[in-house]
CSV table of C-alpha atoms and ligand atoms in Angstrom, one decimal:
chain,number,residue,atom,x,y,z
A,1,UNK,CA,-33.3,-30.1,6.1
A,2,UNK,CA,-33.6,-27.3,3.2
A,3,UNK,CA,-36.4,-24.7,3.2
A,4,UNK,CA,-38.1,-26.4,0.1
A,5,UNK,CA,-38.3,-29.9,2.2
A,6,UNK,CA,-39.2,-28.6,5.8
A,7,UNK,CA,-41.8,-26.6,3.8
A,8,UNK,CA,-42.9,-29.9,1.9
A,9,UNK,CA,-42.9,-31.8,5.4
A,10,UNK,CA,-45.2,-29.1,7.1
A,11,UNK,CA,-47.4,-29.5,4.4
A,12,UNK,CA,-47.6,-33.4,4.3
A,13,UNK,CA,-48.1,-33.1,8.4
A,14,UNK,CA,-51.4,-31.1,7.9
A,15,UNK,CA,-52.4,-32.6,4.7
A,16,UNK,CA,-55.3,-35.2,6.2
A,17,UNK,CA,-56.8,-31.9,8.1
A,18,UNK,CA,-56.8,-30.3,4.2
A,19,UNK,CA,-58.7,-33.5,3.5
A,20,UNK,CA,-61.0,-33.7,6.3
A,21,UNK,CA,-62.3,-29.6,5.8
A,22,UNK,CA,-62.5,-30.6,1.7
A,23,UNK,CA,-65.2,-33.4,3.0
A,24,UNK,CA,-66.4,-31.4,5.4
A,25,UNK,CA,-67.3,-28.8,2.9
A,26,UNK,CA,-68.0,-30.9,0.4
A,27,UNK,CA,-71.0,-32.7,2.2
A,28,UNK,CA,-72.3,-29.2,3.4
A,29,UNK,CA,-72.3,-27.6,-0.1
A,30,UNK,CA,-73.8,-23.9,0.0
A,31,UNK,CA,-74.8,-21.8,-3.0
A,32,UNK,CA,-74.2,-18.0,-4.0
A,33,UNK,CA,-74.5,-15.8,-0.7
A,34,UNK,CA,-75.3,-18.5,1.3
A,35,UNK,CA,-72.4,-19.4,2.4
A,36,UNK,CA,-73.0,-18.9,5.8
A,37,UNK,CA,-72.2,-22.2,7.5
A,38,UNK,CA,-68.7,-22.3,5.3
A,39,UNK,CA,-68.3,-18.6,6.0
A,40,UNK,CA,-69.0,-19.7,10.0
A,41,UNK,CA,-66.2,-22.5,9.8
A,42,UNK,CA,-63.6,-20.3,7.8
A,43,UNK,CA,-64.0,-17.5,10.4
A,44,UNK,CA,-63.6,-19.9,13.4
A,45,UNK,CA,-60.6,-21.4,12.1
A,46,UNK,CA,-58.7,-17.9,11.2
A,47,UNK,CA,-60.2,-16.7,14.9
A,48,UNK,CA,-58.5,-19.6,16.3
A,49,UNK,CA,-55.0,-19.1,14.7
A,50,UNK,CA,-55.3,-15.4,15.8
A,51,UNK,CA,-55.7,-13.7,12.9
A,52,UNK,CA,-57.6,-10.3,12.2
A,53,UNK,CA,-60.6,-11.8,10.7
A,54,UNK,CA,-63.3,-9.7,9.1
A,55,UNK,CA,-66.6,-11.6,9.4
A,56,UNK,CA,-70.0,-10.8,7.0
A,57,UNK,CA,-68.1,-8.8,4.0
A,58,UNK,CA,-71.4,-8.9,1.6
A,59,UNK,CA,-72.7,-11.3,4.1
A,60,UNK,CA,-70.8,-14.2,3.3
A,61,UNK,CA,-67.5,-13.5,2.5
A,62,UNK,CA,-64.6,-13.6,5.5
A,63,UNK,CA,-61.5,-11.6,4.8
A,64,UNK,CA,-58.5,-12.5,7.5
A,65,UNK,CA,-55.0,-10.4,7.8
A,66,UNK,CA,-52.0,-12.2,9.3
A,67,UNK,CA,-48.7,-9.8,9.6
A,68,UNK,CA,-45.2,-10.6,9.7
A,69,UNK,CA,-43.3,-10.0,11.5
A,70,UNK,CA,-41.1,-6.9,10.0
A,71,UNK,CA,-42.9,-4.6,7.9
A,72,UNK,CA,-43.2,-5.4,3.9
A,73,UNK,CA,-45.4,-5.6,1.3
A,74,UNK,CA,-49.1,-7.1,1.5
A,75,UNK,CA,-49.8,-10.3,-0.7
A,76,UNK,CA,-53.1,-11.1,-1.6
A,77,UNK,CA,-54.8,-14.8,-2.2
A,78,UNK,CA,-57.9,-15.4,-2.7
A,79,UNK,CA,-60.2,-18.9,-2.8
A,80,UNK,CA,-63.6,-18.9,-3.7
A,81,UNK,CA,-65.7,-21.0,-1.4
A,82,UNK,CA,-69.7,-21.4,-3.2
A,83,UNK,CA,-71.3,-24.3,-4.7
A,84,UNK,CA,-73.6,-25.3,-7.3
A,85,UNK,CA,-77.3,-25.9,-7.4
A,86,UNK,CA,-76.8,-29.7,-9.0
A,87,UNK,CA,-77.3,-32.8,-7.8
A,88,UNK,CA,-74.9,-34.9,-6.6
A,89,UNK,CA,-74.3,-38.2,-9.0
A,90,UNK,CA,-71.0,-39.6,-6.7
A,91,UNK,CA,-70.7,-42.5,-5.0
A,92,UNK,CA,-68.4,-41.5,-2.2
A,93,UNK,CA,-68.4,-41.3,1.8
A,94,UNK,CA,-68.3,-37.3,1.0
A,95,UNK,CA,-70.9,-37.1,-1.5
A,96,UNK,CA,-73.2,-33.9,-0.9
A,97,UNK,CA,-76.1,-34.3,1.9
A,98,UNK,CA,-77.9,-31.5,0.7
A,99,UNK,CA,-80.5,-32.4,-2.1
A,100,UNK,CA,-80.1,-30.0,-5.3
A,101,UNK,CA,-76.6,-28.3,-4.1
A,102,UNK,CA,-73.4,-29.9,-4.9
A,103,UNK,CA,-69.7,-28.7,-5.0
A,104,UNK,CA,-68.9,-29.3,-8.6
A,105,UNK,CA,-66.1,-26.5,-9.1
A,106,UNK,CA,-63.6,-27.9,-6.3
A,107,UNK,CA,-64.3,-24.9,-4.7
A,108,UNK,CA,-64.6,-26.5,-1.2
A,109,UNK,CA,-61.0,-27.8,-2.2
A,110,UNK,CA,-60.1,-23.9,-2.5
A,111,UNK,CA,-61.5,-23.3,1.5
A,112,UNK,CA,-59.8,-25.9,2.6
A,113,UNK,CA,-56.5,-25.3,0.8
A,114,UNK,CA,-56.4,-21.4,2.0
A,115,UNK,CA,-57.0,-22.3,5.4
A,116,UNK,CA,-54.1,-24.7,5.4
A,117,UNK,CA,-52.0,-22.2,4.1
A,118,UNK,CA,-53.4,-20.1,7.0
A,119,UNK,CA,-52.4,-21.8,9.5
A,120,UNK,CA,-49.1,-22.7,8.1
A,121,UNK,CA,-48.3,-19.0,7.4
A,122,UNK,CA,-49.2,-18.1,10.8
A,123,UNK,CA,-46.8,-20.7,12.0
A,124,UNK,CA,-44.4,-19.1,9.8
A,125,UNK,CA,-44.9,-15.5,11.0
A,126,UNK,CA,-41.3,-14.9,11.9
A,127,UNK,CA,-40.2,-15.5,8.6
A,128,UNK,CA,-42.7,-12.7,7.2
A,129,UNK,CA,-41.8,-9.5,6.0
A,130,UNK,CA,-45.2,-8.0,5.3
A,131,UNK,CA,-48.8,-9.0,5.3
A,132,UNK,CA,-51.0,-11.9,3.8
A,133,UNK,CA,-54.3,-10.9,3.1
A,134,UNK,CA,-56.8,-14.1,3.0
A,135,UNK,CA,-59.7,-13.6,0.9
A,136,UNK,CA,-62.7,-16.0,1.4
A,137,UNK,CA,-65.0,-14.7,-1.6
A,138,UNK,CA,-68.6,-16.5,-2.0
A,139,UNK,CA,-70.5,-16.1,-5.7
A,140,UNK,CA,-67.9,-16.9,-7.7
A,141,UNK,CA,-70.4,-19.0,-9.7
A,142,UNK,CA,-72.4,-16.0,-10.7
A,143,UNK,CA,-69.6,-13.6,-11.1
A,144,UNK,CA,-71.2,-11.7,-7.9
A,145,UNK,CA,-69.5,-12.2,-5.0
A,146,UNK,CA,-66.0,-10.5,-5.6
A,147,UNK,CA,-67.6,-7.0,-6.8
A,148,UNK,CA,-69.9,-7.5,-3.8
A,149,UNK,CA,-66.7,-7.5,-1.3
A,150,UNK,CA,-65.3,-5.0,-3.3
A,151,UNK,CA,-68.0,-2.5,-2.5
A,152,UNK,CA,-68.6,-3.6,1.1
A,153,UNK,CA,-64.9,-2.6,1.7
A,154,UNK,CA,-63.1,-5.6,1.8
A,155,UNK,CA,-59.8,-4.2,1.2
A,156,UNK,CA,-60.0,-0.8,3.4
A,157,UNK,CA,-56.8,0.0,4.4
A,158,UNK,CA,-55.2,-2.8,3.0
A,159,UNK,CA,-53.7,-2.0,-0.6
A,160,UNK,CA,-52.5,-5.0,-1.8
A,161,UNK,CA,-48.9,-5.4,-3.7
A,162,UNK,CA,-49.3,-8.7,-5.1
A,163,UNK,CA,-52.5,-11.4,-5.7
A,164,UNK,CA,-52.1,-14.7,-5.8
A,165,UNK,CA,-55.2,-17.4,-6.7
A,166,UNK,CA,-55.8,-20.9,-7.9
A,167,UNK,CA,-58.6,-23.0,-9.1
A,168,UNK,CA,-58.3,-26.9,-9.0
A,169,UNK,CA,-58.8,-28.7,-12.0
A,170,UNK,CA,-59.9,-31.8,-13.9
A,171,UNK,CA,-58.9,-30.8,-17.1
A,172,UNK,CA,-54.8,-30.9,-16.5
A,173,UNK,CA,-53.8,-34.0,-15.0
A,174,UNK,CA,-52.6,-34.8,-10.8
A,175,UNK,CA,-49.2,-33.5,-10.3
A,176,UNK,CA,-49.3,-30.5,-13.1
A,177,UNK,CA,-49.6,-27.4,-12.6
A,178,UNK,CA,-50.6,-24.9,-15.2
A,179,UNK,CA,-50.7,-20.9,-15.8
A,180,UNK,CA,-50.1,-18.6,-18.0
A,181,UNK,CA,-49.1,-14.6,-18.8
A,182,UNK,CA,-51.1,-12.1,-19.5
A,183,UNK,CA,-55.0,-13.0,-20.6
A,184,UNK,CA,-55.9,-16.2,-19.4
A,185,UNK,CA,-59.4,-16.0,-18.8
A,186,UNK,CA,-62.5,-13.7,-20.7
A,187,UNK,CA,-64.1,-11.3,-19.3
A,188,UNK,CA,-68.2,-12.2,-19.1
A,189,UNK,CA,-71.1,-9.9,-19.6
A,190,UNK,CA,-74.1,-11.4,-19.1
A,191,UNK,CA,-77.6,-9.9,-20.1
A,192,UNK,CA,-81.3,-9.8,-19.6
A,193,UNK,CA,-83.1,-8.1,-22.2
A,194,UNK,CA,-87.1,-7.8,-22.3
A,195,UNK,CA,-89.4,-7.2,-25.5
A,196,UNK,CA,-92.5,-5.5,-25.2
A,197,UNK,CA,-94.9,-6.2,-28.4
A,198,UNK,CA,-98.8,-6.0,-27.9
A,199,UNK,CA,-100.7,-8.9,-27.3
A,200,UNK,CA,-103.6,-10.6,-28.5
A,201,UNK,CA,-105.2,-12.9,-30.8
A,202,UNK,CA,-103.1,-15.5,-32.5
A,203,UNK,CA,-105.0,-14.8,-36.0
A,204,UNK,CA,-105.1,-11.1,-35.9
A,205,UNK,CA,-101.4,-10.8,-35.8
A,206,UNK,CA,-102.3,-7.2,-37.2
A,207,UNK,CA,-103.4,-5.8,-34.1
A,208,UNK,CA,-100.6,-7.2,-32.4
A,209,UNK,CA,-96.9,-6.6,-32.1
A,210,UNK,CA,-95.6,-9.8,-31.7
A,211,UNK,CA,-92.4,-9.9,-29.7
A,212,UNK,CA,-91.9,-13.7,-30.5
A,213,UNK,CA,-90.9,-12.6,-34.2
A,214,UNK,CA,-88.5,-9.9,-32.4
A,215,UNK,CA,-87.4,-12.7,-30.1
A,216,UNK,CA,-86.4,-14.8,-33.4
A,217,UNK,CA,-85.0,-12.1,-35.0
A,218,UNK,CA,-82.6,-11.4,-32.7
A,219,UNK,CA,-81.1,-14.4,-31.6
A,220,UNK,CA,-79.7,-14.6,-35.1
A,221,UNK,CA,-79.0,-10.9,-35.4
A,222,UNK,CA,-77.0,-11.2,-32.9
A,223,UNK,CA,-75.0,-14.0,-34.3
A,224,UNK,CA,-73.1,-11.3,-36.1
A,225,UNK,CA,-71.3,-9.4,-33.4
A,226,UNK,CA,-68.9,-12.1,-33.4
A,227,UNK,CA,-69.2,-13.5,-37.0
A,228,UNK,CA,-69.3,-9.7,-38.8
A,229,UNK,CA,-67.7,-7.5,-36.3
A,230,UNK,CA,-64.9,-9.2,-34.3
A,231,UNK,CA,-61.7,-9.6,-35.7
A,232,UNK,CA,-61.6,-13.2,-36.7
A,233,UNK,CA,-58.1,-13.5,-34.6
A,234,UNK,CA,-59.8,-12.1,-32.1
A,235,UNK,CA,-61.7,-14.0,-29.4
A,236,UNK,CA,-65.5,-13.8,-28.9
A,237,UNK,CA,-68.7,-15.9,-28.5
A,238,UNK,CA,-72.1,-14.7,-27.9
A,239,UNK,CA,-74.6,-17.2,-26.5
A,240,UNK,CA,-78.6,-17.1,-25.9
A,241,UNK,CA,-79.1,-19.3,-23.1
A,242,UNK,CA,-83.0,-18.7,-22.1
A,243,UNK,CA,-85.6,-17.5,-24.4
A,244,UNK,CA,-89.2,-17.3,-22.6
A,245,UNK,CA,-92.6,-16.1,-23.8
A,246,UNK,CA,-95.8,-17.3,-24.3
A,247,UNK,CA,-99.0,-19.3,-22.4
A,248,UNK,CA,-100.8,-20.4,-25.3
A,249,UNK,CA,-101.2,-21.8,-29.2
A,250,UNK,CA,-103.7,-19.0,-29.8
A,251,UNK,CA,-102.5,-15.9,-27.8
A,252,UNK,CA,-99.6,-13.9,-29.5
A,253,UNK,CA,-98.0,-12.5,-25.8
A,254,UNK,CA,-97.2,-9.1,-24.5
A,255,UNK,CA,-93.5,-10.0,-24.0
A,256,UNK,CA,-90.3,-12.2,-24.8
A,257,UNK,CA,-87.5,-12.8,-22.4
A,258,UNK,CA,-83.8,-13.2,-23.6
A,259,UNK,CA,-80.8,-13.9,-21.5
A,260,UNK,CA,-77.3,-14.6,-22.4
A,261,UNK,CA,-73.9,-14.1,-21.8
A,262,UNK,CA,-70.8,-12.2,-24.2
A,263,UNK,CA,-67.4,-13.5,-23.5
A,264,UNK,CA,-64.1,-11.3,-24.9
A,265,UNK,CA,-60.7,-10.8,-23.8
A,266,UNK,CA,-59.5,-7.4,-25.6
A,267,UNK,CA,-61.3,-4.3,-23.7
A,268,UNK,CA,-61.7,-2.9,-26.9
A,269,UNK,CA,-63.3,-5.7,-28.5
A,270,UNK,CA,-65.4,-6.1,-25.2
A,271,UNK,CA,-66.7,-2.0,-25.0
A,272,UNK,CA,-67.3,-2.4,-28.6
A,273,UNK,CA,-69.5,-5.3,-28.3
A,274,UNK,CA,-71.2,-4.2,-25.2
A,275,UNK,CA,-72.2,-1.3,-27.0
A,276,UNK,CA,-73.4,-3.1,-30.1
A,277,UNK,CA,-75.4,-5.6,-28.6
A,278,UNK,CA,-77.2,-3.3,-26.8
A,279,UNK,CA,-78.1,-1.1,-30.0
A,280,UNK,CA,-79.0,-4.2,-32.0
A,281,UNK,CA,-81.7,-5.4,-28.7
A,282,UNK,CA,-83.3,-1.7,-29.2
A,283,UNK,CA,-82.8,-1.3,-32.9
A,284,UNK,CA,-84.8,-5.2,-33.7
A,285,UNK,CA,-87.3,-4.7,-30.8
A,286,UNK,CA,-87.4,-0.6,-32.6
A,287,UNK,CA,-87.8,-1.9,-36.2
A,288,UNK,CA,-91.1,-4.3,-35.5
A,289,UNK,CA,-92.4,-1.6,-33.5
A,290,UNK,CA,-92.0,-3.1,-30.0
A,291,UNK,CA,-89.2,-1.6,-27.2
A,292,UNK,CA,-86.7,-3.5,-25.3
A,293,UNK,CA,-85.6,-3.1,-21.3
A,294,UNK,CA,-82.3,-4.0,-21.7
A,295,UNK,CA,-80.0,-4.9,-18.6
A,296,UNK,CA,-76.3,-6.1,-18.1
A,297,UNK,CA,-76.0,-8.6,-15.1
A,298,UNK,CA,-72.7,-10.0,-13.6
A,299,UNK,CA,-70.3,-8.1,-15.4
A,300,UNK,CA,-66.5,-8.7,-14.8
A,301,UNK,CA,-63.1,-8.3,-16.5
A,302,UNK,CA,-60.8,-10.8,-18.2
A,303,UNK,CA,-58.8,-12.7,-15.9
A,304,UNK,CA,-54.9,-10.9,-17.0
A,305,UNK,CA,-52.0,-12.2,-15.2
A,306,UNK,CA,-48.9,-9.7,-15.1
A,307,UNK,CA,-45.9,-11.2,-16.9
A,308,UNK,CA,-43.6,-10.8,-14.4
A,309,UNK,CA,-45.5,-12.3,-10.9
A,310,UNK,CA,-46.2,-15.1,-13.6
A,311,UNK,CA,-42.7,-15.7,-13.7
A,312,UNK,CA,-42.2,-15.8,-10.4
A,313,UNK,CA,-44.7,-18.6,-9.7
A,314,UNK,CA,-43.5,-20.7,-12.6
A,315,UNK,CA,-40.2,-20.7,-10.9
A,316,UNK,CA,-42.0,-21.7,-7.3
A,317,UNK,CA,-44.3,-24.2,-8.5
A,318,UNK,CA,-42.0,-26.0,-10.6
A,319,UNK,CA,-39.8,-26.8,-7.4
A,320,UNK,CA,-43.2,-28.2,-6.0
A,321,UNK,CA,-43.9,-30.0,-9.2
A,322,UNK,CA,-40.5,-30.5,-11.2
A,323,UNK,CA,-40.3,-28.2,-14.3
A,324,UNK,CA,-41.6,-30.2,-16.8
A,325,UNK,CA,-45.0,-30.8,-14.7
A,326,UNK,CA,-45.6,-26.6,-15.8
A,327,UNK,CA,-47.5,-26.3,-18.4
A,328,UNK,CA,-48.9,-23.4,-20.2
A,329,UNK,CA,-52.7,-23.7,-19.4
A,330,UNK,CA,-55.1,-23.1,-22.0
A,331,UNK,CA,-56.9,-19.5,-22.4
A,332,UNK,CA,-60.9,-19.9,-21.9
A,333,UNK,CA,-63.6,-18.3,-23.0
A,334,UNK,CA,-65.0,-19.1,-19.1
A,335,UNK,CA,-65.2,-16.2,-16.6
A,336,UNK,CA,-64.1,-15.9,-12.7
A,337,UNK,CA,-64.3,-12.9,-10.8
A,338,UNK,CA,-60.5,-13.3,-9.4
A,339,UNK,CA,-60.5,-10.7,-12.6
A,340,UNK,CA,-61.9,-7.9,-9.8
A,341,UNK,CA,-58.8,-8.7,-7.2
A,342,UNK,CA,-56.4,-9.3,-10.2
A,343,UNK,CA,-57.1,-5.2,-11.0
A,344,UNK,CA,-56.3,-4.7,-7.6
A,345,UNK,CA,-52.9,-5.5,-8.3
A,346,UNK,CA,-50.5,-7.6,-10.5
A,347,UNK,CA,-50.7,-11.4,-9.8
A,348,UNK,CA,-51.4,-14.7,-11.3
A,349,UNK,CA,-54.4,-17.3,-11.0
A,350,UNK,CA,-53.1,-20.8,-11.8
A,351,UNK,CA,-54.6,-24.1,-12.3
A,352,UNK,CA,-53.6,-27.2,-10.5
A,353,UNK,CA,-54.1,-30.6,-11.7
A,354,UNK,CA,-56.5,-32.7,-10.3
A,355,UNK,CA,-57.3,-35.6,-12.9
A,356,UNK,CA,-56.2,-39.3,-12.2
A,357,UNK,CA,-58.7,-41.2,-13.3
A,358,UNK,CA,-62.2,-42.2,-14.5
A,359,UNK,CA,-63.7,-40.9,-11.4
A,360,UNK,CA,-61.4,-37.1,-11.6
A,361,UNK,CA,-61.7,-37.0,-15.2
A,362,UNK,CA,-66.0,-35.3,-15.7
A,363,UNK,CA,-66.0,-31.7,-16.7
A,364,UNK,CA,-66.3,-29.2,-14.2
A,365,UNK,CA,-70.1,-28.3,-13.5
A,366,UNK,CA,-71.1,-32.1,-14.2
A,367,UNK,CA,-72.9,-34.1,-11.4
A,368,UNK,CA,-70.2,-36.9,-11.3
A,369,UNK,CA,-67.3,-33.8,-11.0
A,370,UNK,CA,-64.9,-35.2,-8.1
A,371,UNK,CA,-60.5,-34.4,-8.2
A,372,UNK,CA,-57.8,-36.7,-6.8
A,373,UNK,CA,-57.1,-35.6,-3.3
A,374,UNK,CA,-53.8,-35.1,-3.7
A,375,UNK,CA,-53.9,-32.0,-5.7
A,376,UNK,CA,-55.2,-30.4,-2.3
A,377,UNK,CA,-51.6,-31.1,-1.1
A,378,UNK,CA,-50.3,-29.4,-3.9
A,379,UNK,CA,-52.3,-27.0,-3.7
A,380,UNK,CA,-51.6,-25.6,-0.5
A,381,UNK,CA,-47.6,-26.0,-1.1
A,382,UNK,CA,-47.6,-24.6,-4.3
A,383,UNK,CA,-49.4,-21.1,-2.8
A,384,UNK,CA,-47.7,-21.5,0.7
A,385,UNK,CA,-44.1,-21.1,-1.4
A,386,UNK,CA,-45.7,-18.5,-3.6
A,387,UNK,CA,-46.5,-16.3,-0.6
A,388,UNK,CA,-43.5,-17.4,1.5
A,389,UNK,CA,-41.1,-16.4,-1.7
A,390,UNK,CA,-42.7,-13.1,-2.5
A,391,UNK,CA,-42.6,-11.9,1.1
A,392,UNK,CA,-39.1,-12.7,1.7
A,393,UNK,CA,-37.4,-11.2,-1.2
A,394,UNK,CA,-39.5,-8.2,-1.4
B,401,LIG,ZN1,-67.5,-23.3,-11.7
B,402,LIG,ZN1,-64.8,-22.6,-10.2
């Protein structure tokens, strides 16, 4: 039997636990830093291979370090493992059986996939020259929980060579796999930003600074960052997404409440806009004689896979997938915080397929969200060979 088929059997011989830990996950769906039941299974199962496993990094995040068995570099992957606060709209034996929380990302699919490839690395230690380090991270969904392991120390002592991530998909059909060099996804920069006016009655606006005129005024003002002051082959978006003030029809309130979120790719075009929108919050609220408290929140990088690890997987997935089942995914304007590991060193975050149907086809984020199974197997072969390849030839 070749490599590439023993590797495809081991896979195949494991693939209904991969299941099984998807739908376990899947009905026990936890959200942003409260991950601790997933956290609890994920340790358990890296204890129980043997594995140095790193429990509570910012709480909920597990971090587990298998070695070879000759020295070599250290390879990095990384799954995300929250969920979402929505409601889920399946019909399924595995639908969520918590009300209001739902895993509508596929992140539960990312657990389960990792700790397959866990425990078939581990098997595999003999053939290892080097390290794996497996990377459990929760708050993906608000661009938290990487920066969070960062700074609790998740990677003491552990210097990674190489990073390698995936996110399941329902945008690029079962049986595809998709990735791309260099930027692939933006960086996001979300914001809170707080004007203070002066309150008081609704007909004596002339006593008042009204910071629902601010409000107004800068919603649209900001419309220009991308419109007058972005390259127009460059990539940006600015969007409000929460606007809150007021109690009453006849009280003009103290304060108005903005949040949004600026996507960009370039670091240029992202420092320069950071910087802007910031003067323009001070200069409006300034200008109509109010102030603004003004606050970035969940800040991260563009997702940038290095040219050449790129390569490399190309090459290893399409012997999963065939070569024309690679495609060239499309560059988003969404966010993930694999950004924070990707600067840790070069690698490449893929997408694989997960569509088949009317049931894998809804958006991610939608209560209906659901992938074809299949793409867990994959999945886990698809990273298993990336790993394997990268710490074999050095
Ligand atoms: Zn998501
Ligand atoms: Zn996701």
């Amino acid at each position: 039997m070749s490599v590439v088929e023993s590797i495809h059997e081991a896979v195949e011989s494991i693939f209904g636990e991969t299941v099984a830990q998807r739908r376990d996950f899947h009905k026990h769906p936890e959200i942003a830093f409260e991950e601790f039941r997933t956290a609890g299974v994920i340790a358990d199962k890296l204890g129980v291979l043997g594995l140095d496993v790193r429990r509570g990094v910012a709480q909920t995040g597990v971090v587990a370090i298998l070695e070879g068995a000759r020295p070599g570099r250290t390879v990095l992957a990384r799954a995300d493992i929250d969920a979402l606060p929505i409601q889920d709209e399946k019909d399924v034996s595995y639908r969520s059986q918590v009300m209001g929380k739902m895993h509508a990302c596929g992140h539960d699919g990312h657990a389960a996939v990792l700790l397959s490839v866990a425990k078939l690395l581990t098997e595999r230690r003999a053939e290892l020259s080097g390290r794996v380090v497996f990377v459990f991270q929760p708050a993906e969904e608000m661009v938290g929980g990487a920066e969070a392991m960062l700074r609790a120390g998740a990677l003491t002592g552990l210097e990674p060579d190489a990073v390698i991530g995936l996110h399941l998909s329902s945008e690029y059909p079962l049986g595809t796999v998709a990735l791309r060099a260099g930027p692939s996804m933006a960086a996001t920069d979300s914001f809170r930003v707080v004007l203070k006016g002066s309150g008081g009655h609704a007909a004596k606006p002339h006593n008042c600074v009204d910071p629902i005129l601010g409000a107004a005024q800068l919603i649209t003002t900001l419309q220009s960052l991308v419109a007058r002051e972005t390259d127009p082959q460059d990539s940006a978006v600015v969007s409000i997404t929460s606007v809150h003030s007021g109690t009453a029809y006849n009280i003009i309130p103290e304060t108005a409440e903005i949040k949004g979120t600026l996507r960009t790719f370039r670091p240029e075009t992202r420092t320069h806009l950071k910087e802007r929108l910031e003067t323009l919050c001070r200069g409006v609220a300034t200008n109509l004689r109010g102030e603004a408290v003004f606050s970035w929140i969940d800040e991260s990088p563009a997702v940038h896979n290095d040219a050449a690890m790129t390569t490399r997987m190309q090459a290893v997935v399409a012997t999963v997938v065939g070569a024309d089942n690679v495609l060239e995914s499309h560059k988003t304007m969404g966010g993930d915080d694999m950004a924070l590991w990707l600067a840790q060193a070069p690698g490449c975050y893929y997408f694989v397929g997960g569509r088949s149907g009317p049931d894998t086809s809804w958006p991610h984020h939608h209560p209906r969200f659901d992938l074809d199974e299949k793409c867990l197997g994959i999945a886990t072969e698809t990273l298993l060979c990336g790993v394997l390849e990268y710490l074999r030839q050095g």
